[in-house]
Each structure stands twice: as C-alpha cells, then as structure tokens.
Short mmCIF file of C-alpha atoms in Angstrom, two decimals:
data_model
loop_
_atom_site.label_atom_id
_atom_site.label_comp_id
_atom_site.label_asym_id
_atom_site.label_seq_id
_atom_site.Cartn_x
_atom_site.Cartn_y
_atom_site.Cartn_z
CA MET A 1 101.50 77.79 102.86
CA LYS A 2 101.42 80.76 104.85
CA LYS A 3 102.63 79.25 107.86
CA SER A 4 105.16 78.17 105.46
CA ILE A 5 105.81 81.87 103.53
CA ARG A 6 106.45 83.49 106.96
CA ALA A 7 109.03 81.26 108.26
CA PHE A 8 111.29 81.98 104.41
CA VAL A 9 110.68 85.42 105.87
CA THR A 10 112.16 84.79 109.45
CA LEU A 11 114.85 82.96 107.96
CA ALA A 12 116.05 85.19 105.42
CA LEU A 13 115.48 88.63 108.70
CA ALA A 14 117.64 86.09 110.35
CA PHE A 15 120.27 85.30 107.95
CA ALA A 16 120.08 89.42 106.84
CA ALA A 17 121.03 90.33 111.02
CA LEU A 18 123.98 87.96 110.67
CA SER A 19 125.47 89.46 107.72
CA HIS A 20 125.34 93.17 109.19
CA SER A 21 123.55 94.58 106.61
CA ALA A 22 120.45 97.26 105.65
CA PHE A 23 117.49 93.87 105.46
CA ALA A 24 113.65 93.43 106.97
CA VAL A 25 112.45 96.22 104.86
CA VAL A 26 110.42 94.23 102.17
CA TYR A 27 107.79 92.19 102.67
CA PRO A 28 106.07 89.69 99.84
CA LEU A 29 101.87 91.31 99.89
CA PRO A 30 99.56 89.06 101.71
CA ALA A 31 96.56 88.45 100.00
CA LYS A 32 93.81 91.55 99.54
CA ASN A 33 92.06 90.15 102.17
CA SER A 34 94.42 89.51 104.66
CA ARG A 35 97.02 92.69 106.73
CA LEU A 36 99.24 90.65 108.30
CA ILE A 37 103.20 90.28 107.80
CA GLY A 38 106.32 89.91 109.05
CA GLU A 39 108.39 87.80 111.93
CA ASN A 40 109.43 89.49 115.01
CA LEU A 41 112.61 88.21 115.81
CA GLU A 42 114.65 88.63 119.57
CA ILE A 43 118.28 88.84 120.00
CA THR A 44 120.48 89.58 122.93
CA VAL A 45 122.36 92.51 124.04
CA PRO A 46 126.16 91.53 123.78
CA GLN A 47 127.68 91.20 127.51
CA ASP A 48 130.67 94.24 126.09
CA SER A 49 128.43 96.07 124.73
CA LYS A 50 128.41 100.21 124.98
CA LEU A 51 125.80 101.16 122.39
CA PRO A 52 122.84 102.87 122.80
CA LEU A 53 119.26 101.89 122.03
CA GLU A 54 119.78 103.44 119.03
CA ALA A 55 122.34 101.63 117.42
CA PHE A 56 120.42 98.27 117.33
CA ALA A 57 117.38 100.33 115.79
CA ALA A 58 119.48 101.41 113.18
CA GLN A 59 121.08 97.82 112.87
CA TYR A 60 117.48 95.96 112.57
CA GLN A 61 115.32 98.94 110.62
CA MET A 62 113.66 99.96 113.24
CA GLY A 63 112.92 103.57 114.60
CA LEU A 64 113.71 104.33 118.52
CA SER A 65 109.97 104.30 119.23
CA ASN A 66 108.94 101.13 118.20
CA LEU A 67 112.20 99.37 120.10
CA LEU A 68 110.57 101.64 123.01
CA GLU A 69 106.98 100.49 122.85
CA ALA A 70 107.99 96.86 122.20
CA ASN A 71 110.69 96.75 124.62
CA PRO A 72 109.14 99.07 127.66
CA GLY A 73 111.63 99.75 130.48
CA VAL A 74 114.81 99.14 128.41
CA ASP A 75 117.36 101.53 128.62
CA VAL A 76 117.95 104.33 125.95
CA TYR A 77 120.85 104.80 126.67
CA LEU A 78 123.08 101.56 128.09
CA PRO A 79 120.17 98.32 127.15
CA GLN A 80 121.88 95.82 129.52
CA ALA A 81 124.31 93.93 128.87
CA GLY A 82 122.97 90.03 128.24
CA SER A 83 118.44 90.99 128.29
CA LYS A 84 116.79 90.34 125.45
CA LEU A 85 115.20 93.15 122.79
CA THR A 86 112.22 92.35 120.58
CA ILE A 87 113.04 93.56 117.19
CA PRO A 88 109.13 94.41 115.81
CA HIS A 89 109.03 92.67 112.51
CA GLN A 90 105.49 91.27 112.17
CA LEU A 91 103.23 94.18 111.51
CA LEU A 92 99.65 94.24 110.05
CA LEU A 93 99.40 96.80 106.79
CA PRO A 94 98.01 100.54 107.14
CA ASP A 95 93.81 100.55 106.59
CA ALA A 96 94.41 102.63 103.43
CA PRO A 97 94.73 101.64 99.30
CA ARG A 98 98.09 99.85 98.65
CA GLU A 99 99.51 101.91 95.99
CA GLY A 100 102.86 104.66 96.41
CA ILE A 101 103.50 105.74 99.88
CA VAL A 102 101.51 105.45 103.23
CA ILE A 103 103.30 107.30 106.07
CA ASN A 104 101.78 106.35 109.20
CA SER A 105 102.70 109.13 111.51
CA ALA A 106 101.53 107.58 114.60
CA GLU A 107 104.01 104.05 114.33
CA MET A 108 106.51 106.66 112.41
CA ARG A 109 107.22 104.40 109.41
CA LEU A 110 106.71 104.69 105.54
CA TYR A 111 105.50 101.89 103.06
CA TYR A 112 106.57 101.59 99.83
CA TYR A 113 103.86 99.91 97.36
CA PRO A 114 106.19 99.28 94.25
CA LYS A 115 104.27 99.01 90.87
CA GLY A 116 103.74 95.36 89.76
CA THR A 117 106.09 93.59 92.33
CA ASN A 118 103.94 92.59 94.92
CA THR A 119 105.92 93.44 97.62
CA VAL A 120 105.85 96.02 100.12
CA VAL A 121 108.66 99.03 101.66
CA VAL A 122 108.31 98.99 105.04
CA LEU A 123 110.70 101.73 105.88
CA PRO A 124 111.31 103.88 110.01
CA ILE A 125 110.89 107.86 109.65
CA GLY A 126 111.02 110.83 111.83
CA ILE A 127 108.41 113.65 112.30
CA GLY A 128 107.56 116.69 112.34
CA GLU A 129 107.94 118.00 116.27
CA LEU A 130 104.54 119.53 117.73
CA GLY A 131 103.09 122.30 116.74
CA LYS A 132 104.88 121.68 113.43
CA ASP A 133 103.29 118.07 112.63
CA THR A 134 104.29 116.15 110.21
CA PRO A 135 100.27 116.18 107.80
CA MET A 136 98.67 113.19 109.13
CA ASP A 137 95.49 113.26 106.77
CA TRP A 138 96.83 114.75 103.31
CA VAL A 139 96.93 112.40 99.73
CA THR A 140 99.89 114.43 97.32
CA SER A 141 102.40 113.05 95.15
CA VAL A 142 105.88 113.14 94.64
CA GLN A 143 106.62 116.37 92.84
CA HIS A 144 110.10 115.97 92.29
CA LYS A 145 113.05 114.99 93.33
CA LYS A 146 116.86 115.91 94.16
CA ASP A 147 120.04 114.31 94.39
CA GLY A 148 122.05 117.42 97.02
CA PRO A 149 119.55 118.91 97.95
CA THR A 150 120.31 122.23 99.60
CA TRP A 151 118.63 123.95 102.11
CA THR A 152 117.14 127.93 103.37
CA PRO A 153 115.77 127.78 106.91
CA THR A 154 112.65 129.84 107.30
CA LYS A 155 111.95 133.56 108.66
CA LYS A 156 110.20 131.65 111.34
CA MET A 157 112.92 129.47 111.86
CA HIS A 158 115.32 132.66 111.95
CA GLU A 159 113.71 133.55 114.63
CA GLU A 160 112.82 130.49 116.86
CA TYR A 161 116.62 129.56 116.71
CA ALA A 162 117.94 132.71 117.91
CA SER A 163 115.41 133.12 120.99
CA ARG A 164 117.67 129.91 122.03
CA GLY A 165 121.40 132.50 120.90
CA GLU A 166 121.77 129.91 117.97
CA LYS A 167 121.99 131.01 114.38
CA LEU A 168 121.16 129.66 111.27
CA LEU A 169 122.83 129.16 107.97
CA GLU A 170 120.98 131.65 105.31
CA VAL A 171 121.19 128.10 102.92
CA PHE A 172 123.09 124.98 104.19
CA PRO A 173 124.59 123.34 101.14
CA ALA A 174 124.48 120.37 99.34
CA GLY A 175 126.23 117.27 100.98
CA PRO A 176 126.86 115.59 104.62
CA ASP A 177 126.29 118.42 106.59
CA ASN A 178 123.12 119.81 105.34
CA PRO A 179 120.08 118.61 107.54
CA MET A 180 118.28 117.48 104.70
CA GLY A 181 121.05 114.34 104.11
CA LEU A 182 122.11 113.69 100.85
CA TYR A 183 118.53 113.66 99.11
CA ALA A 184 115.40 114.80 98.82
CA LEU A 185 111.32 113.33 97.35
CA TYR A 186 109.35 116.51 96.86
CA ILE A 187 105.66 116.33 97.84
CA GLY A 188 103.25 118.90 97.66
CA ARG A 189 104.62 122.59 97.83
CA LEU A 190 105.61 122.68 101.70
CA TYR A 191 107.56 119.19 102.60
CA ALA A 192 109.79 116.74 102.25
CA ILE A 193 110.85 113.25 102.49
CA HIS A 194 114.53 113.37 103.10
CA GLY A 195 117.71 112.25 104.90
CA THR A 196 119.65 113.23 108.35
CA ASN A 197 122.89 114.32 108.81
CA ALA A 198 122.68 113.34 112.30
CA ASN A 199 122.83 109.75 113.16
CA PHE A 200 120.05 109.75 115.59
CA GLY A 201 115.68 111.35 115.19
CA ILE A 202 114.02 108.40 113.27
CA GLY A 203 111.45 107.38 116.09
CA LEU A 204 111.01 110.69 117.10
CA ARG A 205 108.83 113.98 116.52
CA VAL A 206 111.55 116.17 115.63
CA SER A 207 111.75 118.17 111.99
CA HIS A 208 109.97 121.13 111.19
CA GLY A 209 106.75 118.50 109.34
CA CYS A 210 109.07 116.86 107.21
CA VAL A 211 109.20 113.16 106.99
CA ARG A 212 113.37 112.16 107.93
CA LEU A 213 114.58 108.76 107.30
CA ARG A 214 118.08 106.85 107.86
CA ALA A 215 120.75 107.55 104.67
CA GLN A 216 120.56 104.05 103.44
CA ASP A 217 116.36 104.62 102.78
CA ILE A 218 116.76 107.71 101.57
CA LYS A 219 119.05 106.43 98.55
CA TRP A 220 116.81 103.59 98.35
CA LEU A 221 113.61 105.82 98.17
CA PHE A 222 115.55 108.42 95.60
CA ASP A 223 116.53 105.28 93.54
CA ASN A 224 113.72 103.47 93.44
CA VAL A 225 110.74 106.07 93.51
CA PRO A 226 109.07 107.48 90.17
CA VAL A 227 108.42 110.93 90.38
CA GLY A 228 104.29 111.23 90.28
CA THR A 229 103.65 108.31 93.04
CA ARG A 230 101.15 108.65 95.24
CA VAL A 231 101.61 109.67 98.68
CA GLN A 232 99.24 109.14 101.94
CA PHE A 233 99.77 110.46 104.82
CA ILE A 234 98.16 109.44 107.65
CA ASN A 235 97.49 108.78 111.27
CA GLN A 236 96.41 105.54 112.62
CA PRO A 237 97.67 104.89 116.58
CA MET A 238 95.31 101.65 116.29
CA LYS A 239 95.08 99.02 113.21
CA ALA A 240 93.01 96.32 113.72
CA SER A 241 92.56 92.64 111.21
CA VAL A 242 90.81 89.44 110.44
CA GLU A 243 93.07 87.24 108.61
CA PRO A 244 91.24 84.27 106.40
CA ASP A 245 91.29 82.44 109.47
CA GLY A 246 89.16 84.22 111.39
CA SER A 247 91.67 85.76 113.92
CA ARG A 248 91.61 88.66 114.92
CA TYR A 249 94.27 91.38 115.55
CA VAL A 250 95.16 94.84 117.08
CA GLU A 251 98.17 96.88 117.02
CA ILE A 252 98.10 99.58 118.96
CA HIS A 253 100.79 102.59 119.42
CA ASN A 254 101.06 105.33 121.45
CA PRO A 255 98.46 107.86 119.79
CA LEU A 256 100.76 111.10 119.30
CA SER A 257 100.64 113.83 121.76
CA GLN A 258 98.30 116.73 120.81
CA THR A 259 99.01 119.46 123.09
CA GLU A 260 101.22 120.75 125.82
CA GLU A 261 99.54 119.33 128.18
CA GLN A 262 99.44 115.97 127.22
CA PHE A 263 103.32 116.07 125.76
CA ASN A 264 103.70 116.63 129.44
CA SER A 265 101.94 114.50 131.07
CA ARG A 266 103.21 111.35 132.58
CA GLU A 267 99.53 109.54 131.71
CA PRO A 268 99.06 108.44 128.30
CA VAL A 269 97.45 109.83 126.03
CA PRO A 270 93.24 108.53 125.22
CA ILE A 271 93.47 105.94 122.43
CA ALA A 272 90.20 106.51 119.86
CA ILE A 273 88.76 103.50 117.93
CA THR A 274 87.85 104.92 114.93
CA PRO A 275 84.42 102.67 113.28
CA ALA A 276 86.94 100.09 111.13
CA VAL A 277 88.84 99.27 113.63
CA SER A 278 85.85 98.93 115.75
CA LYS A 279 84.11 96.70 113.50
CA VAL A 280 86.79 93.81 114.48
CA VAL A 281 87.46 94.56 117.71
CA VAL A 282 83.41 94.52 118.51
CA ASP A 283 82.54 90.96 118.11
CA ALA A 284 81.94 87.99 119.86
CA THR A 285 85.00 85.63 119.37
CA VAL A 286 87.13 88.08 120.67
CA ASN A 287 88.41 87.72 124.07
CA GLN A 288 88.01 90.84 126.39
CA SER A 289 90.95 89.96 128.45
CA GLU A 290 93.34 90.13 125.30
CA MET A 291 92.19 92.70 124.32
CA ASP A 292 91.99 94.60 127.44
CA ALA A 293 95.71 94.16 127.91
CA ALA A 294 96.97 94.86 124.30
CA LEU A 295 94.82 98.18 125.14
CA LYS A 296 97.49 99.17 128.52
CA ALA A 297 100.46 96.95 126.81
CA ARG A 298 100.34 99.64 123.82
CA SER A 299 102.97 97.38 122.43
CA GLY A 300 103.84 99.00 118.81
CA MET A 301 103.04 94.98 117.83
CA PRO A 302 100.18 92.77 116.35
CA THR A 303 98.58 91.67 119.50
CA LYS A 304 95.80 88.04 118.59
CA ILE A 305 92.85 88.88 120.90
CA THR A 306 90.97 85.94 119.95
CA GLY A 307 90.93 82.30 121.78
CA LEU A 308 94.90 81.94 122.59
CA VAL A 309 97.37 82.27 121.07
CA GLU A 310 99.50 78.54 120.14
CA ASN A 311 101.85 76.79 118.62
CA GLY A 312 104.28 80.12 119.75
CA GLU A 313 102.35 81.86 116.69
CA SER A 314 103.04 85.40 118.10
CA ALA A 315 106.23 84.24 119.84
CA PRO A 316 109.80 86.07 118.32
CA VAL A 317 112.41 84.21 116.96
CA ALA A 318 115.51 83.92 118.60
CA THR A 319 118.38 85.37 116.22
CA PRO A 320 121.75 83.31 116.51
CA GLU A 321 124.59 85.43 118.06
CA ALA A 322 126.87 86.40 116.02
CA ALA A 323 130.03 89.45 115.76
CA GLY A 324 128.76 90.56 112.36
CA ALA A 325 125.14 91.44 114.24
CA VAL A 326 126.63 92.84 116.72
CA PRO A 327 125.60 97.23 116.33
CA GLN A 328 128.65 99.69 115.45
CA GLU A 329 128.16 103.30 116.45
CA GLN A 330 128.82 105.91 113.97
CA ALA A 331 129.01 109.77 113.88
CA MET A 332 126.09 110.05 111.07
CA THR A 333 125.01 107.11 108.76
CA PRO A 334 126.64 106.52 106.21
CA ALA A 335 124.70 106.67 102.50
CA THR A 336 124.66 103.52 100.60
CA THR A 337 125.27 101.79 97.34
CA GLU A 338 123.22 98.82 98.85
CA GLY A 339 119.30 98.62 98.21
CA ALA A 340 116.63 97.64 100.71
CA ALA A 341 117.05 93.39 101.48
CA VAL A 342 114.43 91.44 100.39
CA ALA A 343 112.80 88.68 102.09
CA THR A 344 112.41 86.51 98.59
CA PRO A 345 114.24 85.34 95.60
CA GLU A 346 111.29 87.04 93.51
CA ALA A 347 110.93 90.53 95.91
CA ALA A 348 114.52 90.51 95.14
CA GLN A 349 114.23 90.00 91.59
CA ALA A 350 111.37 92.95 90.78
CA GLU A 351 112.57 95.03 93.54
CA THR A 352 116.24 95.76 92.59
CA GLN A 353 115.40 97.72 89.38
CA PRO A 354 114.51 101.41 89.93
CA GLN A 355 111.75 102.60 87.74
CA GLN A 356 112.18 105.46 85.08
CA THR A 357 111.91 109.03 86.73
CA SER A 358 111.53 112.08 84.79
CA THR A 359 114.79 114.48 84.79
CA GLU A 360 112.98 117.53 84.79
CA GLN A 361 113.89 119.45 88.43
CA PRO A 362 112.92 123.03 88.92
CA ALA A 363 115.38 125.66 90.47
CA ASP A 364 117.38 124.73 93.85
CA ALA A 365 115.85 127.80 95.12
CA ALA A 366 112.47 127.12 94.67
CA ALA A 367 113.22 123.39 95.30
CA THR A 368 113.84 124.33 98.93
CA THR A 369 113.08 127.72 100.02
CA ASN A 370 109.38 126.77 100.43
CA SER A 371 109.96 123.18 101.91
CA LYS A 372 109.77 122.60 105.34
CA PHE A 373 112.65 120.65 107.46
#
C-alpha cells in the first residue's frame, strides 16, 4: 500500500512537471512512525538550453543549494546540455512537531502542516547571511500579515551599504521593486517570512535574517496560513528515520558555516551527530559503508543505510521530455493566483481553501521599521 501511494505521488509530480506550473510542494503525511515522503525525479537538460541552474531550481520548486547538493559538480551558470539532473523531491520530515510552520535553516526548506489536512507543504527558502543569521532554535508565531509590505532599512543597514558606496532609500514603498516582495508574514518582533523582487537567492544565505520565498510561494502562504500559526526554527543538517519496515535512512546536508574561517575554507564544515540521530545510526543493522558514504556525499537526499537498495527504491524517476517542461528565464518570478499543486485528490480538496484570519493589522511603520530584511 505504501509503495502504491508513493508511486501515485511520483506520477503526480511528473505530470505537474510537464504542465509547467507550480507543483510538488504538497505531500500526503506518512504514518506517525514514518518520516519518509516523496520520490526523486530525474530530468535531462535540453540540448539547446542556455539557462542557469536557478531556472531549473525555480521550475521544480527547489532551492539552489538543494540542486547543488544532489548534483555535485554541476555548473551553476550553465548546466551541460544533455546531462542528467536529479531533482531531490524525496525527503525526511524534520525531527519537530508536525504543526504549523517548521523552518529548517540547514536544508533551506520551510514545512507547513495545514490543520486537518494530513498533508505537508514543502517550500524552498533563502536565509540570513553569515553574521546576520536566521534564528535556528526558536518557537514563535505569525503575528500579522501584510499585503504590499514596505521596507524601512535600519541605520546599520544604511551604514553597511554606504561602506560599499551604495545608497538605500529611506523607505522602500510597496510594489514589485520592494526587496520584501508583495507579501509578508511577520513573526516575533524582528523577523518576517516574505517574498523577493529577484529571481535568485532561494537556497542561499542572502538576507539580513528574514526568510525569503519565491513570489508564488509567499502568495500561497499568505492566502493559506492564518495569523497565530505556530512557527518553529530549527537547524538540522542531519535527519534520520527508522521506517515501519525497519529500514533506516539518513538525509545529510552541508551544515551552515558558523565562522568566517569555515565560510572561506575549502574543507567541509564538521557535522555533529545529535543524540536523536545517534539512536538511528548506531545500530547493528546499519551498513557502515553506506553510512560513511552518506556522510561524505552530503547529497541532501534520504539514503538507506540498512542493507542494499532493493528494486531501485531510491533511484530517481525519469521525467519524460516535453517542451512545456523546459523552464523559462525571467527577470523576476511573478506573483500568481495559483495555489500550491497537490499530489493527491484528497489533498486538493483539503488544501485549496484558505483559512479565516484576523483582518486587524498594525500601522505600516510598526510592521516594517522593526523588521529585518
């Protein structure tokens, strides 16, 4: 039964890929004793393609870092025509409550668990630069939402830009040129989950601490996430799971650099194995060679570490070629009224209706002056 559900999800993702629309962000939740969701896809870069890797990342709802981890050696500026790209749509859910929004900075993904739907929405994000980090161990909530946010840079931001010979506006008005994009969900007092006016930065450390999403993703969150929703920030570069059949999996991402020395070094950032992960990987059934290979590869994809892969279980599913599946380069990812595409008919019925939220909003000055970008 589990394999048939996963096969259905795979077909849904492949069909959505051909339709050239926002897709592959809503998964049916697995059983409580399971954390493995989705299937990887494999695509072929068109022979006449002159698009950067970001174009493929946007088309397949990925952050740039997700594709770089899954495809070591790929040219970020011009992926080789005719080469294969693995799209890492198979994931392990984070070790966190399946409630509200969970933001895992290490993998640069946002997980949203809509109430009463038995689904999880997974979206790629951009996070804070080194020294301007997005929170990594914090539980808060959505305080309020803003359609058409303005952005008031802080004094420190003005000084930072001035040191580079650049000048910031005192206030960036609402609109397509606003670096915060067209929608914002304000969390706590200093941070926001918001859009962007650029077609890059998702899957990168680019902000002053806030969480960035592509235009269609923040629009969907704005329409569907109610004020008061729980928000949890975590930093889990290594996730692990024991599945119902006894199989053990790890999903390992490159940890975020904590110092300038680490950031500038060619050496990989050390990975700390937490007690929760240790309970999964320290077991007699674990194939140590598979575990060592996963630690070295840091592919950002679930890797089975018990026994051998059987029946091509972890092999990516090839996506048929079609003109409509080719990504398009744009100056900016436009806002859209499309909701996140779903992987099952049940999820489609449960997920498309936004929940009622409070219409009370604070003054713009209070909403923007104290917010990081």
